[in-house]
């Protein structure tokens, strides 16, 4: 596969007479894909039933004539103002019961069937009109589902949809009461109609009630998206993509990806480090202008796995893109520093090394107006080149020189489960316990050892391609995974906090984990505040979380106090706590030594990624580093053929 460079473009923001020049400059930069349309509803349908397709027809023609391939977005993330008059109760309602009003974007409730029909209608009109247009080579549904915390809504539509969903899932209120343990505090129901979404309760709502609402809400996003995919496929054979948002896990991205031909995600490394990544102030200062050295790769691997959901024939190796790549300072994080020179090239190459078919920069020209006027583009508002333009052009030139990039098989698998993340968000038990962060901590430890990693769906039934598998924080192990573990010949490190609950977020009896061939029980769990830790015998420490384990399995590591820290046999092990980053990396190196994998101890900021033919050296540090006999500049990337 020859990777491509793309850009996000908003013809409706610019006078028509500059479109052709913009398109020519894109082509000159080496760009081949351009995404348009995803926020343009008010210009396509200025009043209900009154359409203006002319400008979009012409924009597509101009871009197509220049030789660009177009990704056309459905505009459903931005319903126009008139929509609120047409569907007055379509606004999402927040957890405090307040409507999320018009005046920005994503102001709709996924459960609102009237709005779902409006979204189907506009999608159908676009698909009918452009489905056979040769310039339209891909579609994007909506934009960043869940962005701005929009998966969950507590509207009347959501309440009524939730009750139907519960009735279908549990069949009787008796079954629901039993599953949720509603005898506790006299919370029993005798009619589904009495069950509300779990907001505005006096103290925390029952955890399974919260988890059920998270599951219901995720299902609504998937149903909403499916309506658009079905509509597009009636009129077009072009692949359908959605641009997932980095760090956003409030719906099941694997499940939604079953309806997509290609997955993609939006990568804002500096914004994410500032806004949503837990790290020490020193670490944040060190990578202020580069982003977390593992966060992008983690997401690349997630979407490579999600991209395989529809075809299912190449687990962990599906089709995926970066649909939006940060080009300079963004506007939305608490602080918005500029990237170091070189980072807009490094990020693109890192994505390519992980198998991205396209890296598309957001956006072509910085808008001089509205909410994102402080957000950089490849061009400045005055159309002069911004720093990222040259870096994008360099990537395009380098791609032509390199040619084919083929993904390599990764030796390590890491299981990721959205449902478990929601479960622990409902019941964190410690203020800083987060299932996504735990998976990321495991990923980061693997990356520091120089390993290439596949992210695995929780129903993965065959672990044989991997020498090492990590399964942290899984609410329960699925039956396929349990069977796969039973047959597994490598080493699987399960836990912490895995298989210790039922699927309804209660404690199973016998208590978990209940993994065949691993006699261990977590008899008590502690959460540990940042002021304390659990030191391990021989060095290292657990932070945040520690389970007291009992069982006959071999104790392989102990805490200083003599309690089991890692326990298990030749193939299946259980990890009792959340290791700090250095401890986690050391644990990984020990496991690698056992399974015969080369594990490195990479310098801060240097990361490796193998493709079938190349080894990439990606240096997130600001200073040069020498490794394997080559010197990689600060904020720079190098590669050479694999030996
Ligand atoms: C993304 C979004 C884009 C734009 C961008 C700014 O989350 O999809 O439309 O807002 O952020 O960084």
PDB file of C-alpha atoms in Angstrom, residues 300-472:
ATOM      1  CA  UNK A 300      -3.163   4.050  15.608  1.00  0.00           C
ATOM      2  CA  UNK A 301      -3.152   0.469  16.840  1.00  0.00           C
ATOM      3  CA  UNK A 302      -6.705   0.723  18.195  1.00  0.00           C
ATOM      4  CA  UNK A 303      -8.041   1.928  14.852  1.00  0.00           C
ATOM      5  CA  UNK A 304      -5.989  -0.580  12.876  1.00  0.00           C
ATOM      6  CA  UNK A 305      -7.775  -3.249  14.944  1.00  0.00           C
ATOM      7  CA  UNK A 306     -11.181  -1.552  14.668  1.00  0.00           C
ATOM      8  CA  UNK A 307     -10.688  -1.261  10.898  1.00  0.00           C
ATOM      9  CA  UNK A 308     -10.777  -5.054  10.673  1.00  0.00           C
ATOM     10  CA  UNK A 309     -14.188  -5.383  12.319  1.00  0.00           C
ATOM     11  CA  UNK A 310     -16.260  -5.290   9.131  1.00  0.00           C
ATOM     12  CA  UNK A 311     -14.310  -7.808   7.115  1.00  0.00           C
ATOM     13  CA  UNK A 312     -13.089  -9.765  10.117  1.00  0.00           C
ATOM     14  CA  UNK A 313     -10.564 -11.553   7.963  1.00  0.00           C
ATOM     15  CA  UNK A 314      -7.442  -9.823   9.220  1.00  0.00           C
ATOM     16  CA  UNK A 315      -7.848  -9.325  12.953  1.00  0.00           C
ATOM     17  CA  UNK A 316      -5.905  -6.321  14.241  1.00  0.00           C
ATOM     18  CA  UNK A 317      -4.933  -5.346  10.672  1.00  0.00           C
ATOM     19  CA  UNK A 318      -7.785  -3.398   9.142  1.00  0.00           C
ATOM     20  CA  UNK A 319      -7.926  -0.322   6.947  1.00  0.00           C
ATOM     21  CA  UNK A 320      -7.538   2.947   8.797  1.00  0.00           C
ATOM     22  CA  UNK A 321      -6.580   6.618   8.405  1.00  0.00           C
ATOM     23  CA  UNK A 322      -5.746   9.655  10.432  1.00  0.00           C
ATOM     24  CA  UNK A 323      -8.564  11.892   9.249  1.00  0.00           C
ATOM     25  CA  UNK A 324      -7.413  15.012  11.130  1.00  0.00           C
ATOM     26  CA  UNK A 325      -3.792  15.660  12.000  1.00  0.00           C
ATOM     27  CA  UNK A 326      -2.794  18.612  14.179  1.00  0.00           C
ATOM     28  CA  UNK A 327      -0.939  21.168  12.034  1.00  0.00           C
ATOM     29  CA  UNK A 328       0.122  23.755  14.642  1.00  0.00           C
ATOM     30  CA  UNK A 329      -1.433  25.185  17.805  1.00  0.00           C
ATOM     31  CA  UNK A 330      -5.052  24.194  18.390  1.00  0.00           C
ATOM     32  CA  UNK A 331      -7.594  26.422  20.117  1.00  0.00           C
ATOM     33  CA  UNK A 332      -9.409  24.105  22.498  1.00  0.00           C
ATOM     34  CA  UNK A 333      -6.932  22.807  25.087  1.00  0.00           C
ATOM     35  CA  UNK A 334      -6.267  24.666  28.338  1.00  0.00           C
ATOM     36  CA  UNK A 335      -2.929  25.811  26.820  1.00  0.00           C
ATOM     37  CA  UNK A 336      -2.040  25.639  23.159  1.00  0.00           C
ATOM     38  CA  UNK A 337       1.695  25.658  22.402  1.00  0.00           C
ATOM     39  CA  UNK A 338       3.066  25.265  18.882  1.00  0.00           C
ATOM     40  CA  UNK A 339       4.659  21.975  17.819  1.00  0.00           C
ATOM     41  CA  UNK A 340       8.430  21.784  17.553  1.00  0.00           C
ATOM     42  CA  UNK A 341       9.576  22.107  13.952  1.00  0.00           C
ATOM     43  CA  UNK A 342       9.467  18.578  12.519  1.00  0.00           C
ATOM     44  CA  UNK A 343       6.566  17.252  14.588  1.00  0.00           C
ATOM     45  CA  UNK A 344       3.922  17.610  11.851  1.00  0.00           C
ATOM     46  CA  UNK A 345       6.151  15.367   9.730  1.00  0.00           C
ATOM     47  CA  UNK A 346       6.991  12.988  12.588  1.00  0.00           C
ATOM     48  CA  UNK A 347       3.322  12.427  13.496  1.00  0.00           C
ATOM     49  CA  UNK A 348       2.483  11.605   9.873  1.00  0.00           C
ATOM     50  CA  UNK A 349       5.348   9.145   9.516  1.00  0.00           C
ATOM     51  CA  UNK A 350       4.522   7.468  12.784  1.00  0.00           C
ATOM     52  CA  UNK A 351       0.951   6.894  11.565  1.00  0.00           C
ATOM     53  CA  UNK A 352       2.255   5.507   8.278  1.00  0.00           C
ATOM     54  CA  UNK A 353       4.617   3.190  10.127  1.00  0.00           C
ATOM     55  CA  UNK A 354       1.571   1.856  11.997  1.00  0.00           C
ATOM     56  CA  UNK A 355      -0.249   1.203   8.721  1.00  0.00           C
ATOM     57  CA  UNK A 356      -2.298   4.363   8.038  1.00  0.00           C
ATOM     58  CA  UNK A 357      -3.503   4.536   4.440  1.00  0.00           C
ATOM     59  CA  UNK A 358      -3.834   8.301   4.636  1.00  0.00           C
ATOM     60  CA  UNK A 359      -2.849  11.116   6.974  1.00  0.00           C
ATOM     61  CA  UNK A 360      -5.038  14.124   6.465  1.00  0.00           C
ATOM     62  CA  UNK A 361      -4.150  17.452   8.039  1.00  0.00           C
ATOM     63  CA  UNK A 362      -6.783  19.601   9.702  1.00  0.00           C
ATOM     64  CA  UNK A 363      -7.216  22.123   8.099  1.00  0.00           C
ATOM     65  CA  UNK A 364      -6.144  23.703   4.824  1.00  0.00           C
ATOM     66  CA  UNK A 365      -6.382  27.371   5.781  1.00  0.00           C
ATOM     67  CA  UNK A 366      -6.794  28.833   9.266  1.00  0.00           C
ATOM     68  CA  UNK A 367     -10.236  30.462   9.532  1.00  0.00           C
ATOM     69  CA  UNK A 368     -10.096  34.143  10.482  1.00  0.00           C
ATOM     70  CA  UNK A 369     -13.528  33.891  12.119  1.00  0.00           C
ATOM     71  CA  UNK A 370     -15.565  31.895  14.652  1.00  0.00           C
ATOM     72  CA  UNK A 371     -14.650  29.417  17.366  1.00  0.00           C
ATOM     73  CA  UNK A 372     -11.517  27.982  15.735  1.00  0.00           C
ATOM     74  CA  UNK A 373      -9.888  31.181  14.497  1.00  0.00           C
ATOM     75  CA  UNK A 374      -6.880  30.509  16.790  1.00  0.00           C
ATOM     76  CA  UNK A 375      -6.458  26.989  15.339  1.00  0.00           C
ATOM     77  CA  UNK A 376      -3.612  26.673  12.849  1.00  0.00           C
ATOM     78  CA  UNK A 377      -3.932  25.255   9.348  1.00  0.00           C
ATOM     79  CA  UNK A 378      -1.472  24.413   6.598  1.00  0.00           C
ATOM     80  CA  UNK A 379      -1.993  27.982   5.413  1.00  0.00           C
ATOM     81  CA  UNK A 380      -2.242  31.133   7.505  1.00  0.00           C
ATOM     82  CA  UNK A 381      -5.489  33.123   7.326  1.00  0.00           C
ATOM     83  CA  UNK A 382      -3.763  35.368   4.756  1.00  0.00           C
ATOM     84  CA  UNK A 383      -3.028  32.309   2.582  1.00  0.00           C
ATOM     85  CA  UNK A 384       0.724  32.400   3.188  1.00  0.00           C
ATOM     86  CA  UNK A 385       2.271  29.041   4.042  1.00  0.00           C
ATOM     87  CA  UNK A 386       2.103  28.077   7.738  1.00  0.00           C
ATOM     88  CA  UNK A 387       5.010  25.930   9.044  1.00  0.00           C
ATOM     89  CA  UNK A 388       3.138  22.631   8.600  1.00  0.00           C
ATOM     90  CA  UNK A 389       2.695  23.103   4.836  1.00  0.00           C
ATOM     91  CA  UNK A 390       6.358  22.426   4.127  1.00  0.00           C
ATOM     92  CA  UNK A 391       6.361  19.431   6.462  1.00  0.00           C
ATOM     93  CA  UNK A 392       3.304  17.948   4.747  1.00  0.00           C
ATOM     94  CA  UNK A 393       4.981  18.447   1.366  1.00  0.00           C
ATOM     95  CA  UNK A 394       8.119  16.762   2.668  1.00  0.00           C
ATOM     96  CA  UNK A 395       6.119  13.740   3.847  1.00  0.00           C
ATOM     97  CA  UNK A 396       4.477  13.494   0.418  1.00  0.00           C
ATOM     98  CA  UNK A 397       7.889  13.573  -1.311  1.00  0.00           C
ATOM     99  CA  UNK A 398       9.331  11.010   1.084  1.00  0.00           C
ATOM    100  CA  UNK A 399       6.369   8.687   0.547  1.00  0.00           C
ATOM    101  CA  UNK A 400       6.977   8.757  -3.211  1.00  0.00           C
ATOM    102  CA  UNK A 401      10.582   7.839  -2.611  1.00  0.00           C
ATOM    103  CA  UNK A 402       9.721   5.004  -0.223  1.00  0.00           C
ATOM    104  CA  UNK A 403       6.858   3.334  -2.111  1.00  0.00           C
ATOM    105  CA  UNK A 404       4.998   0.426  -0.595  1.00  0.00           C
ATOM    106  CA  UNK A 405       4.504   0.233   3.184  1.00  0.00           C
ATOM    107  CA  UNK A 406       3.249  -3.101   4.495  1.00  0.00           C
ATOM    108  CA  UNK A 407       2.279  -3.772   8.088  1.00  0.00           C
ATOM    109  CA  UNK A 408       4.310  -6.367   9.959  1.00  0.00           C
ATOM    110  CA  UNK A 409       2.931  -8.946  12.350  1.00  0.00           C
ATOM    111  CA  UNK A 410       3.264  -7.699  15.943  1.00  0.00           C
ATOM    112  CA  UNK A 411       4.552 -10.160  18.548  1.00  0.00           C
ATOM    113  CA  UNK A 412       2.463  -8.736  21.406  1.00  0.00           C
ATOM    114  CA  UNK A 413      -1.287  -8.373  21.878  1.00  0.00           C
ATOM    115  CA  UNK A 414      -3.105  -6.057  24.278  1.00  0.00           C
ATOM    116  CA  UNK A 415      -6.808  -6.636  24.916  1.00  0.00           C
ATOM    117  CA  UNK A 416      -8.978  -3.505  25.035  1.00  0.00           C
ATOM    118  CA  UNK A 417     -12.629  -3.539  26.066  1.00  0.00           C
ATOM    119  CA  UNK A 418     -14.896  -0.493  25.988  1.00  0.00           C
ATOM    120  CA  UNK A 419     -17.545  -2.131  28.163  1.00  0.00           C
ATOM    121  CA  UNK A 420     -15.005  -2.613  30.952  1.00  0.00           C
ATOM    122  CA  UNK A 421     -13.933   1.012  30.692  1.00  0.00           C
ATOM    123  CA  UNK A 422     -17.564   2.084  31.303  1.00  0.00           C
ATOM    124  CA  UNK A 423     -17.860  -0.369  34.186  1.00  0.00           C
ATOM    125  CA  UNK A 424     -14.851   1.135  35.966  1.00  0.00           C
ATOM    126  CA  UNK A 425     -16.059   4.648  35.200  1.00  0.00           C
ATOM    127  CA  UNK A 426     -19.311   3.714  36.944  1.00  0.00           C
ATOM    128  CA  UNK A 427     -17.428   2.146  39.845  1.00  0.00           C
ATOM    129  CA  UNK A 428     -13.875   3.511  39.931  1.00  0.00           C
ATOM    130  CA  UNK A 429     -13.404   2.747  43.624  1.00  0.00           C
ATOM    131  CA  UNK A 430     -10.341   5.005  43.503  1.00  0.00           C
ATOM    132  CA  UNK A 431     -10.539   8.567  42.189  1.00  0.00           C
ATOM    133  CA  UNK A 432      -7.824   7.981  39.577  1.00  0.00           C
ATOM    134  CA  UNK A 433      -8.752   4.472  38.429  1.00  0.00           C
ATOM    135  CA  UNK A 434      -9.618   4.576  34.741  1.00  0.00           C
ATOM    136  CA  UNK A 435      -9.703   1.503  32.501  1.00  0.00           C
ATOM    137  CA  UNK A 436      -8.543   3.344  29.395  1.00  0.00           C
ATOM    138  CA  UNK A 437      -5.580   4.821  31.287  1.00  0.00           C
ATOM    139  CA  UNK A 438      -4.740   1.365  32.607  1.00  0.00           C
ATOM    140  CA  UNK A 439      -4.688  -0.080  29.075  1.00  0.00           C
ATOM    141  CA  UNK A 440      -2.573   2.889  28.011  1.00  0.00           C
ATOM    142  CA  UNK A 441      -0.136   2.292  30.888  1.00  0.00           C
ATOM    143  CA  UNK A 442       0.300  -1.295  29.678  1.00  0.00           C
ATOM    144  CA  UNK A 443       0.713  -0.119  26.093  1.00  0.00           C
ATOM    145  CA  UNK A 444       3.262   2.479  27.083  1.00  0.00           C
ATOM    146  CA  UNK A 445       5.312  -0.081  29.008  1.00  0.00           C
ATOM    147  CA  UNK A 446       5.368  -2.338  25.941  1.00  0.00           C
ATOM    148  CA  UNK A 447       6.407   0.547  23.707  1.00  0.00           C
ATOM    149  CA  UNK A 448       9.227   1.568  25.999  1.00  0.00           C
ATOM    150  CA  UNK A 449      10.558  -1.928  25.398  1.00  0.00           C
ATOM    151  CA  UNK A 450      10.602  -1.277  21.647  1.00  0.00           C
ATOM    152  CA  UNK A 451       7.792  -3.717  20.863  1.00  0.00           C
ATOM    153  CA  UNK A 452       5.208  -3.479  18.090  1.00  0.00           C
ATOM    154  CA  UNK A 453       1.759  -4.172  19.489  1.00  0.00           C
ATOM    155  CA  UNK A 454      -1.622  -5.339  18.185  1.00  0.00           C
ATOM    156  CA  UNK A 455      -4.725  -4.188  20.024  1.00  0.00           C
ATOM    157  CA  UNK A 456      -7.120  -7.104  20.457  1.00  0.00           C
ATOM    158  CA  UNK A 457     -10.899  -7.172  20.636  1.00  0.00           C
ATOM    159  CA  UNK A 458     -12.164  -8.694  23.912  1.00  0.00           C
ATOM    160  CA  UNK A 459     -13.724 -11.585  21.971  1.00  0.00           C
ATOM    161  CA  UNK A 460     -10.435 -12.581  20.355  1.00  0.00           C
ATOM    162  CA  UNK A 461     -10.534 -16.344  19.969  1.00  0.00           C
ATOM    163  CA  UNK A 462      -6.989 -17.032  18.802  1.00  0.00           C
ATOM    164  CA  UNK A 463      -3.946 -15.745  20.631  1.00  0.00           C
ATOM    165  CA  UNK A 464      -1.489 -18.011  18.849  1.00  0.00           C
ATOM    166  CA  UNK A 465       0.097 -15.230  16.723  1.00  0.00           C
ATOM    167  CA  UNK A 466       1.402 -13.568  19.908  1.00  0.00           C
ATOM    168  CA  UNK A 467       4.219 -14.469  22.229  1.00  0.00           C
ATOM    169  CA  UNK A 468       2.920 -12.185  24.934  1.00  0.00           C
ATOM    170  CA  UNK A 469      -0.621 -11.003  25.691  1.00  0.00           C
ATOM    171  CA  UNK A 470      -1.754  -8.421  28.244  1.00  0.00           C
ATOM    172  CA  UNK A 471      -5.336  -8.318  29.496  1.00  0.00           C
ATOM    173  CA  UNK A 472      -5.613  -5.517  32.072  1.00  0.00           C
TER     174      UNK A 472
END
